[in-house]
Short mmCIF file of C-alpha atoms and ligand atoms in Angstrom, two decimals:
data_model
loop_
_atom_site.label_atom_id
_atom_site.label_comp_id
_atom_site.label_asym_id
_atom_site.label_seq_id
_atom_site.Cartn_x
_atom_site.Cartn_y
_atom_site.Cartn_z
CA MET A 1 30.70 -172.62 -24.10
CA ASP A 2 34.04 -172.20 -25.84
CA ALA A 3 35.25 -171.71 -29.42
CA ARG A 4 36.55 -175.26 -29.90
CA THR A 5 33.21 -176.80 -28.91
CA VAL A 6 31.29 -174.51 -31.30
CA LEU A 7 33.76 -175.07 -34.16
CA SER A 8 33.89 -178.85 -33.68
CA ALA A 9 30.10 -179.01 -33.94
CA LEU A 10 30.22 -176.92 -37.11
CA ARG A 11 32.92 -179.25 -38.54
CA ARG A 12 30.63 -182.21 -37.96
CA GLY A 13 27.97 -180.33 -40.01
CA GLU A 14 25.75 -179.73 -36.96
CA ALA A 15 23.62 -176.59 -37.00
CA LEU A 16 24.46 -173.83 -34.54
CA THR A 17 22.08 -173.45 -31.64
CA PRO A 18 20.89 -169.97 -30.66
CA GLU A 19 23.13 -170.30 -27.58
CA SER A 20 26.27 -171.17 -29.55
CA ALA A 21 25.59 -168.55 -32.27
CA GLY A 22 24.95 -165.86 -29.64
CA TRP A 23 28.04 -166.90 -27.71
CA PHE A 24 30.20 -166.57 -30.84
CA GLY A 25 28.70 -163.18 -31.75
CA ARG A 26 29.52 -161.86 -28.28
CA ALA A 27 32.99 -163.41 -28.34
CA LEU A 28 33.75 -161.60 -31.62
CA GLY A 29 33.15 -158.34 -29.80
CA THR A 30 34.96 -159.11 -26.53
CA GLY A 31 37.99 -160.70 -28.20
CA ALA A 32 37.33 -164.10 -26.61
CA VAL A 33 37.94 -165.74 -30.02
CA THR A 34 41.00 -165.37 -32.23
CA ASP A 35 40.94 -164.29 -35.90
CA ALA A 36 41.72 -167.91 -36.87
CA GLN A 37 38.69 -169.13 -34.91
CA ALA A 38 36.52 -166.40 -36.46
CA GLY A 39 37.67 -167.45 -39.96
CA ALA A 40 36.85 -171.09 -39.18
CA PHE A 41 33.45 -169.99 -37.85
CA ALA A 42 32.67 -168.06 -41.05
CA MET A 43 33.69 -171.03 -43.21
CA GLY A 44 31.64 -173.39 -41.04
CA VAL A 45 28.52 -171.21 -41.40
CA CYS A 46 28.99 -171.17 -45.18
CA ARG A 47 29.00 -175.00 -45.11
CA ALA A 48 26.21 -175.48 -42.53
CA PRO A 49 23.60 -172.72 -42.91
CA MET A 50 21.85 -171.47 -39.77
CA ASP A 51 18.22 -171.74 -38.81
CA ALA A 52 16.21 -168.62 -38.03
CA PRO A 53 16.61 -168.61 -34.19
CA ALA A 54 20.41 -169.00 -34.46
CA ARG A 55 20.58 -166.21 -37.04
CA VAL A 56 18.60 -163.90 -34.75
CA ALA A 57 20.88 -164.76 -31.81
CA LEU A 58 24.04 -164.04 -33.84
CA THR A 59 22.59 -160.74 -35.14
CA GLU A 60 21.52 -159.58 -31.67
CA ALA A 61 24.88 -160.45 -30.16
CA MET A 62 26.72 -158.57 -32.92
CA ARG A 63 24.35 -155.59 -32.58
CA ASP A 64 24.98 -155.50 -28.83
CA SER A 65 28.78 -155.75 -29.20
CA GLY A 66 28.93 -151.92 -29.19
CA ASP A 67 26.72 -148.90 -28.60
CA VAL A 68 23.01 -149.27 -29.35
CA LEU A 69 21.27 -145.93 -29.81
CA VAL A 70 18.07 -145.18 -27.94
CA TRP A 71 15.93 -142.30 -29.20
CA ASP A 72 13.35 -140.09 -27.57
CA LEU A 73 11.81 -138.29 -30.54
CA PRO A 74 8.28 -137.13 -31.36
CA GLY A 75 7.88 -139.65 -34.19
CA PRO A 76 8.95 -143.10 -35.34
CA VAL A 77 12.59 -143.87 -36.18
CA VAL A 78 13.02 -145.67 -39.51
CA ASP A 79 15.65 -146.33 -42.12
CA LYS A 80 16.27 -147.92 -45.51
CA HIS A 81 19.05 -150.27 -46.57
CA SER A 82 19.99 -151.25 -50.10
CA THR A 83 22.11 -154.27 -50.90
CA GLY A 84 23.95 -152.10 -53.43
CA GLY A 85 23.84 -151.25 -57.08
CA VAL A 86 24.94 -148.82 -59.78
CA GLY A 87 23.43 -145.33 -59.96
CA ASP A 88 21.50 -146.07 -56.78
CA CYS A 89 21.15 -142.63 -55.18
CA VAL A 90 17.77 -143.40 -53.59
CA SER A 91 19.01 -142.62 -50.06
CA LEU A 92 19.73 -139.00 -51.01
CA VAL A 93 16.12 -138.51 -52.09
CA LEU A 94 14.32 -140.88 -49.72
CA ALA A 95 15.85 -139.85 -46.37
CA PRO A 96 14.70 -136.20 -46.66
CA ALA A 97 11.35 -137.27 -48.15
CA LEU A 98 10.71 -139.50 -45.11
CA ALA A 99 11.78 -136.68 -42.79
CA ALA A 100 9.31 -134.36 -44.53
CA CYS A 101 6.60 -136.95 -43.74
CA GLY A 102 7.24 -136.65 -39.99
CA VAL A 103 9.46 -139.64 -39.31
CA PHE A 104 13.10 -139.61 -38.16
CA VAL A 105 15.87 -141.17 -40.23
CA PRO A 106 19.25 -141.67 -38.52
CA MET A 107 20.92 -143.20 -41.57
CA ILE A 108 24.28 -144.87 -41.04
CA SER A 109 25.61 -145.48 -44.53
CA GLY A 110 28.54 -147.12 -46.24
CA ARG A 111 31.12 -146.44 -48.92
CA GLY A 112 31.36 -147.97 -52.37
CA LEU A 113 31.95 -151.72 -52.34
CA GLY A 114 33.24 -153.54 -55.43
CA HIS A 115 31.44 -152.13 -58.47
CA THR A 116 28.69 -150.46 -56.42
CA GLY A 117 28.58 -146.85 -55.26
CA GLY A 118 28.30 -145.74 -51.63
CA THR A 119 26.12 -143.00 -50.17
CA LEU A 120 28.99 -141.57 -48.09
CA ASP A 121 31.22 -141.13 -51.15
CA LYS A 122 28.35 -139.40 -52.94
CA LEU A 123 27.68 -136.97 -50.10
CA GLU A 124 31.38 -136.14 -49.82
CA ALA A 125 31.14 -134.73 -53.36
CA ILE A 126 29.34 -131.81 -51.68
CA PRO A 127 32.00 -129.32 -50.54
CA GLY A 128 32.28 -129.30 -46.74
CA TYR A 129 29.82 -132.18 -46.07
CA ARG A 130 31.10 -134.23 -43.10
CA VAL A 131 30.03 -137.84 -42.74
CA ASP A 132 32.19 -138.53 -39.66
CA VAL A 133 30.28 -136.43 -37.13
CA ASP A 134 30.24 -137.47 -33.45
CA GLU A 135 27.22 -139.09 -31.84
CA ALA A 136 25.97 -135.86 -30.22
CA HIS A 137 25.98 -134.09 -33.60
CA PHE A 138 24.33 -137.09 -35.30
CA ARG A 139 21.57 -137.03 -32.70
CA ALA A 140 21.11 -133.26 -32.95
CA VAL A 141 20.83 -133.25 -36.78
CA THR A 142 18.41 -136.20 -36.71
CA ALA A 143 16.23 -134.46 -34.12
CA GLU A 144 16.30 -130.99 -35.73
CA VAL A 145 16.19 -131.82 -39.45
CA GLY A 146 14.52 -135.24 -39.30
CA CYS A 147 17.36 -136.99 -41.16
CA ALA A 148 21.12 -137.31 -40.93
CA ILE A 149 23.39 -139.43 -43.10
CA VAL A 150 26.69 -140.36 -41.44
CA SER A 151 29.39 -143.05 -41.34
CA ALA A 152 29.42 -145.75 -38.67
CA SER A 153 31.53 -144.91 -35.64
CA ALA A 154 34.00 -147.49 -34.34
CA ALA A 155 31.69 -147.96 -31.34
CA LEU A 156 28.87 -149.34 -33.50
CA ALA A 157 28.70 -153.13 -33.96
CA PRO A 158 32.48 -153.70 -33.62
CA ALA A 159 31.90 -157.47 -33.90
CA ASP A 160 30.72 -156.93 -37.47
CA ARG A 161 33.68 -154.73 -38.35
CA ARG A 162 35.97 -157.54 -37.21
CA LEU A 163 34.09 -160.44 -38.80
CA TYR A 164 33.60 -158.55 -42.08
CA ALA A 165 37.35 -157.99 -42.47
CA ILE A 166 37.97 -161.69 -41.76
CA ARG A 167 35.26 -162.82 -44.22
CA ASP A 168 36.78 -160.57 -46.85
CA VAL A 169 40.09 -162.47 -46.77
CA THR A 170 38.70 -165.98 -46.19
CA GLY A 171 36.32 -166.16 -49.17
CA THR A 172 33.27 -166.24 -46.88
CA VAL A 173 31.45 -163.03 -47.79
CA GLU A 174 28.76 -164.87 -49.79
CA SER A 175 26.77 -166.44 -46.97
CA ILE A 176 23.16 -165.31 -46.59
CA ASP A 177 23.37 -165.88 -42.81
CA LEU A 178 26.52 -163.80 -42.44
CA ILE A 179 25.34 -161.06 -44.82
CA THR A 180 22.10 -160.86 -42.82
CA ALA A 181 23.86 -160.60 -39.45
CA SER A 182 26.33 -158.08 -40.85
CA ILE A 183 23.78 -155.71 -42.39
CA LEU A 184 21.29 -155.92 -39.54
CA SER A 185 23.75 -155.70 -36.64
CA LYS A 186 24.78 -152.24 -37.88
CA LYS A 187 21.30 -151.05 -38.84
CA LEU A 188 19.65 -152.26 -35.64
CA ALA A 189 22.36 -150.64 -33.50
CA ALA A 190 20.96 -147.33 -34.77
CA GLY A 191 17.86 -147.99 -32.62
CA LEU A 192 15.32 -148.35 -35.45
CA GLU A 193 11.63 -149.13 -35.08
CA GLY A 194 11.22 -149.91 -38.78
CA LEU A 195 13.53 -150.86 -41.62
CA VAL A 196 12.78 -151.12 -45.31
CA LEU A 197 15.19 -153.16 -47.39
CA ASP A 198 15.91 -152.80 -51.08
CA VAL A 199 17.28 -156.16 -52.19
CA LYS A 200 18.75 -155.71 -55.66
CA CYS A 201 18.75 -158.44 -58.24
CA GLY A 202 20.29 -158.57 -61.72
CA SER A 203 23.41 -157.80 -63.75
CA GLY A 204 24.47 -154.90 -61.50
CA ALA A 205 23.62 -156.51 -58.15
CA PHE A 206 25.60 -158.82 -55.89
CA MET A 207 22.63 -161.22 -56.14
CA LYS A 208 22.29 -162.08 -59.80
CA SER A 209 19.33 -164.48 -59.45
CA ARG A 210 15.81 -163.80 -58.27
CA GLN A 211 15.87 -166.87 -56.06
CA GLY A 212 19.01 -165.69 -54.27
CA ALA A 213 17.52 -162.20 -53.83
CA ARG A 214 14.31 -163.67 -52.39
CA GLU A 215 16.25 -165.87 -49.95
CA LEU A 216 18.24 -162.86 -48.77
CA ALA A 217 15.08 -160.72 -48.48
CA GLU A 218 13.32 -163.41 -46.42
CA SER A 219 16.35 -163.83 -44.21
CA LEU A 220 16.67 -160.07 -43.61
CA VAL A 221 12.98 -159.48 -42.91
CA GLY A 222 12.59 -162.54 -40.65
CA THR A 223 15.76 -161.82 -38.69
CA ALA A 224 14.96 -158.12 -38.21
CA ALA A 225 11.50 -159.07 -36.93
CA GLY A 226 13.02 -161.69 -34.61
CA ALA A 227 15.31 -158.98 -33.23
CA GLY A 228 12.37 -156.64 -32.56
CA CYS A 229 12.42 -154.37 -35.62
CA ARG A 230 9.52 -154.33 -38.09
CA ALA A 231 10.88 -154.80 -41.59
CA ALA A 232 9.77 -155.20 -45.18
CA ALA A 233 11.81 -155.81 -48.31
CA LEU A 234 11.30 -155.04 -51.96
CA ILE A 235 13.20 -157.09 -54.51
CA THR A 236 14.09 -154.62 -57.23
CA ALA A 237 15.69 -154.91 -60.65
CA MET A 238 19.31 -153.89 -61.08
CA ASP A 239 19.62 -154.81 -64.76
CA GLN A 240 20.51 -151.21 -65.58
CA PRO A 241 21.73 -148.25 -63.51
CA LEU A 242 18.84 -146.92 -61.44
CA ALA A 243 19.59 -143.27 -62.14
CA THR A 244 20.78 -142.02 -65.52
CA ALA A 245 24.11 -141.15 -63.87
CA ALA A 246 26.73 -143.24 -62.07
CA GLY A 247 29.46 -141.39 -60.20
CA ASN A 248 29.47 -139.41 -56.99
CA ALA A 249 28.85 -135.74 -57.94
CA LEU A 250 26.84 -136.82 -60.98
CA GLU A 251 24.46 -138.80 -58.76
CA VAL A 252 24.15 -135.92 -56.29
CA ALA A 253 23.23 -133.75 -59.29
CA GLU A 254 20.54 -136.24 -60.34
CA ALA A 255 19.22 -136.40 -56.78
CA MET A 256 19.06 -132.57 -56.70
CA GLU A 257 17.24 -132.47 -60.03
CA THR A 258 14.74 -134.97 -58.63
CA LEU A 259 14.32 -133.18 -55.30
CA THR A 260 13.82 -129.81 -57.00
CA MET A 261 11.64 -131.38 -59.73
CA ALA A 262 13.93 -129.85 -62.37
CA TYR A 263 14.34 -133.17 -64.22
CA VAL A 264 12.76 -136.39 -63.00
CA THR A 265 13.56 -139.85 -64.34
CA SER A 266 11.00 -142.50 -63.62
CA PRO A 267 13.05 -145.44 -62.17
CA LEU A 268 14.61 -143.30 -59.41
CA TRP A 269 11.23 -141.74 -58.60
CA GLU A 270 9.39 -145.05 -58.68
CA ILE A 271 11.80 -146.88 -56.37
CA THR A 272 11.98 -143.94 -53.95
CA VAL A 273 8.19 -143.77 -53.70
CA ALA A 274 7.83 -147.56 -53.41
CA LEU A 275 10.39 -147.88 -50.59
CA GLY A 276 9.10 -144.75 -48.83
CA GLY A 277 5.53 -146.04 -48.94
CA GLU A 278 6.64 -149.28 -47.30
CA ALA A 279 8.65 -147.43 -44.63
CA LEU A 280 5.78 -145.10 -43.67
CA ALA A 281 3.30 -147.99 -43.52
CA LEU A 282 5.68 -150.12 -41.43
CA CYS A 283 5.98 -147.55 -38.67
CA GLY A 284 2.34 -146.46 -38.68
CA ALA A 285 3.03 -143.01 -40.17
CA ALA A 286 0.73 -143.93 -43.06
CA GLU A 287 -2.50 -145.90 -43.12
CA ASP A 288 -1.13 -148.39 -45.63
CA VAL A 289 1.49 -148.63 -48.37
CA ALA A 290 -0.67 -146.76 -50.91
CA ASP A 291 -1.14 -143.89 -48.46
CA GLY A 292 2.60 -143.94 -47.70
CA ARG A 293 3.46 -143.75 -51.39
CA ALA A 294 1.11 -140.79 -51.83
CA ARG A 295 2.75 -138.99 -48.89
CA ILE A 296 6.28 -139.50 -50.26
CA ASP A 297 5.13 -138.36 -53.70
CA GLY A 298 3.61 -135.25 -52.10
CA ALA A 299 6.74 -134.47 -50.07
CA LEU A 300 8.81 -134.56 -53.26
CA ARG A 301 6.41 -132.52 -55.38
CA SER A 302 5.88 -129.83 -52.72
CA GLY A 303 9.60 -129.17 -52.27
CA ALA A 304 9.39 -130.21 -48.58
CA ALA A 305 11.88 -133.06 -49.16
CA ALA A 306 14.28 -130.70 -50.97
CA GLU A 307 14.15 -128.31 -48.01
CA ARG A 308 15.06 -131.12 -45.60
CA PHE A 309 17.96 -132.15 -47.81
CA GLY A 310 19.26 -128.55 -47.86
CA ALA A 311 18.94 -128.33 -44.07
CA MET A 312 20.79 -131.64 -43.59
CA VAL A 313 23.63 -130.55 -45.89
CA ALA A 314 24.01 -127.26 -43.97
CA ALA A 315 23.87 -129.03 -40.58
CA GLN A 316 26.58 -131.48 -41.67
CA GLY A 317 29.01 -128.79 -42.80
CA GLY A 318 27.99 -128.21 -46.43
CA PRO A 319 26.95 -124.90 -48.01
CA ALA A 320 23.90 -123.26 -46.39
CA ASP A 321 22.55 -122.33 -49.83
CA PHE A 322 23.20 -125.71 -51.52
CA LEU A 323 19.60 -126.00 -52.68
CA GLN A 324 19.99 -122.84 -54.73
CA THR A 325 23.65 -123.13 -55.74
CA TRP A 326 24.28 -126.87 -56.20
CA ARG A 327 24.98 -126.57 -59.94
CA ASP A 328 27.96 -124.27 -59.22
CA ARG A 329 29.14 -126.16 -56.16
CA LEU A 330 29.58 -129.69 -57.46
CA PRO A 331 32.97 -130.53 -58.98
CA GLY A 332 33.33 -131.13 -62.74
CA THR A 333 35.92 -132.89 -64.91
CA PRO A 334 38.27 -131.49 -67.57
CA VAL A 335 37.16 -134.12 -70.13
CA ARG A 336 33.61 -134.94 -71.22
CA ARG A 337 32.96 -137.32 -74.04
CA VAL A 338 29.72 -138.38 -75.66
CA VAL A 339 29.71 -142.12 -76.50
CA ALA A 340 27.53 -142.67 -79.56
CA PRO A 341 26.57 -146.23 -80.53
CA GLU A 342 28.24 -147.73 -83.61
CA ARG A 343 24.80 -148.20 -85.14
CA ALA A 344 21.28 -147.14 -84.27
CA GLY A 345 19.08 -149.57 -82.31
CA PHE A 346 17.24 -150.24 -79.07
CA VAL A 347 18.99 -151.06 -75.80
CA ALA A 348 18.39 -154.80 -75.22
CA ARG A 349 20.90 -155.52 -72.39
CA VAL A 350 23.18 -153.51 -70.12
CA GLU A 351 26.16 -155.14 -68.37
CA THR A 352 25.53 -153.03 -65.30
CA GLU A 353 28.38 -154.39 -63.19
CA ALA A 354 30.76 -153.48 -66.05
CA LEU A 355 29.43 -149.91 -66.04
CA GLY A 356 29.98 -149.78 -62.26
CA MET A 357 33.54 -151.04 -62.71
CA CYS A 358 34.08 -148.42 -65.42
CA VAL A 359 33.19 -145.70 -62.88
CA VAL A 360 35.59 -147.29 -60.36
CA ARG A 361 38.39 -147.34 -62.96
CA LEU A 362 37.72 -143.69 -63.82
CA GLY A 363 38.54 -143.02 -60.15
CA GLY A 364 34.97 -142.79 -58.83
CA GLY A 365 35.47 -145.82 -56.54
CA ARG A 366 38.30 -147.77 -54.96
CA MET A 367 40.36 -150.67 -56.28
CA VAL A 368 42.04 -150.92 -52.84
CA GLU A 369 40.80 -149.47 -49.56
CA SER A 370 43.39 -146.67 -49.46
CA ASP A 371 42.48 -145.27 -52.93
CA ARG A 372 41.27 -141.66 -53.00
CA VAL A 373 37.97 -141.20 -54.77
CA ASP A 374 37.60 -138.54 -57.48
CA PRO A 375 34.12 -137.15 -56.79
CA ALA A 376 33.67 -135.60 -60.25
CA VAL A 377 34.15 -138.56 -62.59
CA GLY A 378 31.57 -141.02 -63.87
CA LEU A 379 28.92 -141.59 -66.49
CA ALA A 380 25.91 -139.39 -67.25
CA ARG A 381 22.95 -139.63 -69.65
CA ILE A 382 23.13 -143.45 -69.51
CA ALA A 383 20.60 -144.93 -71.94
CA GLY A 384 17.96 -147.21 -70.38
CA LEU A 385 16.68 -150.63 -71.36
CA GLY A 386 14.35 -150.42 -74.36
CA GLU A 387 15.46 -146.91 -75.25
CA GLU A 388 16.28 -146.01 -78.84
CA VAL A 389 19.89 -144.90 -79.35
CA GLY A 390 21.55 -143.52 -82.47
CA PRO A 391 23.02 -140.31 -83.86
CA GLY A 392 20.80 -138.14 -81.65
CA ARG A 393 20.88 -140.25 -78.46
CA PRO A 394 24.22 -141.53 -77.11
CA LEU A 395 24.82 -144.59 -74.96
CA ALA A 396 26.25 -142.35 -72.24
CA GLU A 397 28.47 -139.35 -71.59
CA VAL A 398 31.86 -140.01 -69.95
CA HIS A 399 33.17 -137.52 -67.36
CA ALA A 400 36.89 -138.23 -66.97
CA ALA A 401 40.05 -136.74 -65.50
CA SER A 402 42.08 -137.33 -68.70
CA ASP A 403 41.74 -138.28 -72.37
CA ALA A 404 43.34 -141.67 -71.65
CA ASP A 405 40.71 -142.39 -68.99
CA ALA A 406 37.97 -141.29 -71.37
CA ASP A 407 39.33 -143.70 -74.03
CA MET A 408 39.16 -146.57 -71.53
CA ALA A 409 35.62 -145.61 -70.45
CA GLU A 410 34.37 -145.15 -74.02
CA ALA A 411 35.44 -148.71 -74.90
CA ALA A 412 33.92 -150.06 -71.65
CA VAL A 413 30.60 -148.31 -72.28
CA ARG A 414 30.38 -149.62 -75.86
CA ALA A 415 31.10 -153.17 -74.65
CA ALA A 416 28.48 -152.93 -71.90
CA PHE A 417 25.53 -152.29 -74.21
CA THR A 418 23.81 -154.84 -76.46
CA LEU A 419 21.47 -153.32 -79.02
CA GLY A 420 18.48 -154.99 -80.63
CA HIS A 421 16.32 -154.09 -83.60
CA GLU A 422 13.00 -153.77 -81.84
CA ALA A 423 11.55 -151.35 -79.35
CA GLN A 424 10.80 -152.87 -75.91
CA ASP A 425 8.75 -151.63 -73.01
CA PRO A 426 10.91 -150.80 -69.98
CA PRO A 427 11.01 -153.90 -67.71
CA PRO A 428 9.32 -153.87 -64.28
CA LEU A 429 11.38 -152.41 -61.45
CA VAL A 430 9.76 -154.04 -58.42
CA LEU A 431 10.07 -157.81 -58.77
CA GLY A 432 8.75 -158.95 -55.43
CA ARG A 433 7.97 -158.08 -51.83
CA VAL A 434 8.63 -159.76 -48.50
CA GLY A 435 7.03 -158.35 -45.39
CA PRO A 436 4.17 -158.24 -42.98
N1 URA B 501 26.99 -155.24 -46.61
C1 URA B 501 27.32 -155.47 -45.33
O1 URA B 501 27.28 -154.58 -44.50
N2 URA B 501 27.69 -156.71 -44.96
C2 URA B 501 27.75 -157.74 -45.84
O2 URA B 501 28.07 -158.84 -45.44
C3 URA B 501 27.41 -157.49 -47.18
C4 URA B 501 27.03 -156.23 -47.54
#
């Protein structure tokens, strides 16, 4: 096998075989193909989609291009992955809730991408929290606390790191096959027995259509299973921010309010419980999904999940008393501005991607990779679909570093909301399921 043979077949529109896909995945890791060949490969896959066995072979080869963790723990090892959204702080609530239910969650997370937020950026809003711990520390926190949330080390799925950078500059990110291999190669290198996937769909998701989201969900679940990891996916609505806040410290605050039951908003709770129920059922830690949901609900209500979160924060360098002192510890902004609607009405549509981009432009995300993130900025009290807004209920509250930034955000928030005249029921959050 060699790169020219594989690429010539792709040029002729022939499907990759498992052998050729696996060969290329390995070659990405060993350096046996050049960047030009990798770019041609990515373009070829976009033009000639893979079948399931080839996709599994590529994913396994990319997973095995670096370290693959092996665990010896007194319980199943599971994780959750979201395809990304706005105000999606589920990981902060779900990882400790799963840990409180007796499973182990070695969560390797990412940073904000485009208009979406990233779990690592959110956790770094906590003073002292370190995401870049070494493998021994990662293992120790996972074993002792039950969950750890860290960044990927360079030793994990290096073939994906390389291919992702090449896809980014060759216009080949949007391939279901390549997205599947990219997400799963990293997740499966963490040595999981079960993986629950939250595939977002709607105005704030990368997948805008339900059909696209379903195709991605089927690809992810089938490929994970083919590579030996039980998986299930929920297709969930991202037509409005999931939490009522979007921004790093603001989302940590909402996660803390949820974990401590101080203030609970139903979409965040509902999605956390739905994904947690699936995860516990997948790995046999619950009798079925309904039992799993009840266990997650119980772990949140009892405070057991909050305790795990506090222990994880302390073990990863944050304040030992974060659970008690989080309101004083999280950074704030010099400017806060309430954005009232121009007229009263009911929220009929939210341009969720635009709200995510507003947070990025406030400094809460990156326009280029080297940008420094301001953990304090963002939007809070974001009105939900169907909600009545008017003099007593704003569209959102802007947290900004300057008045000029707040002016920009105020205009962006106003433009992102469409108001109607009639009350609507909140739309369903879980749109579909793919799994065993
Ligand atoms: N996230 C990833 O890790 N890879 C992709 O290709 C897309 C999203």
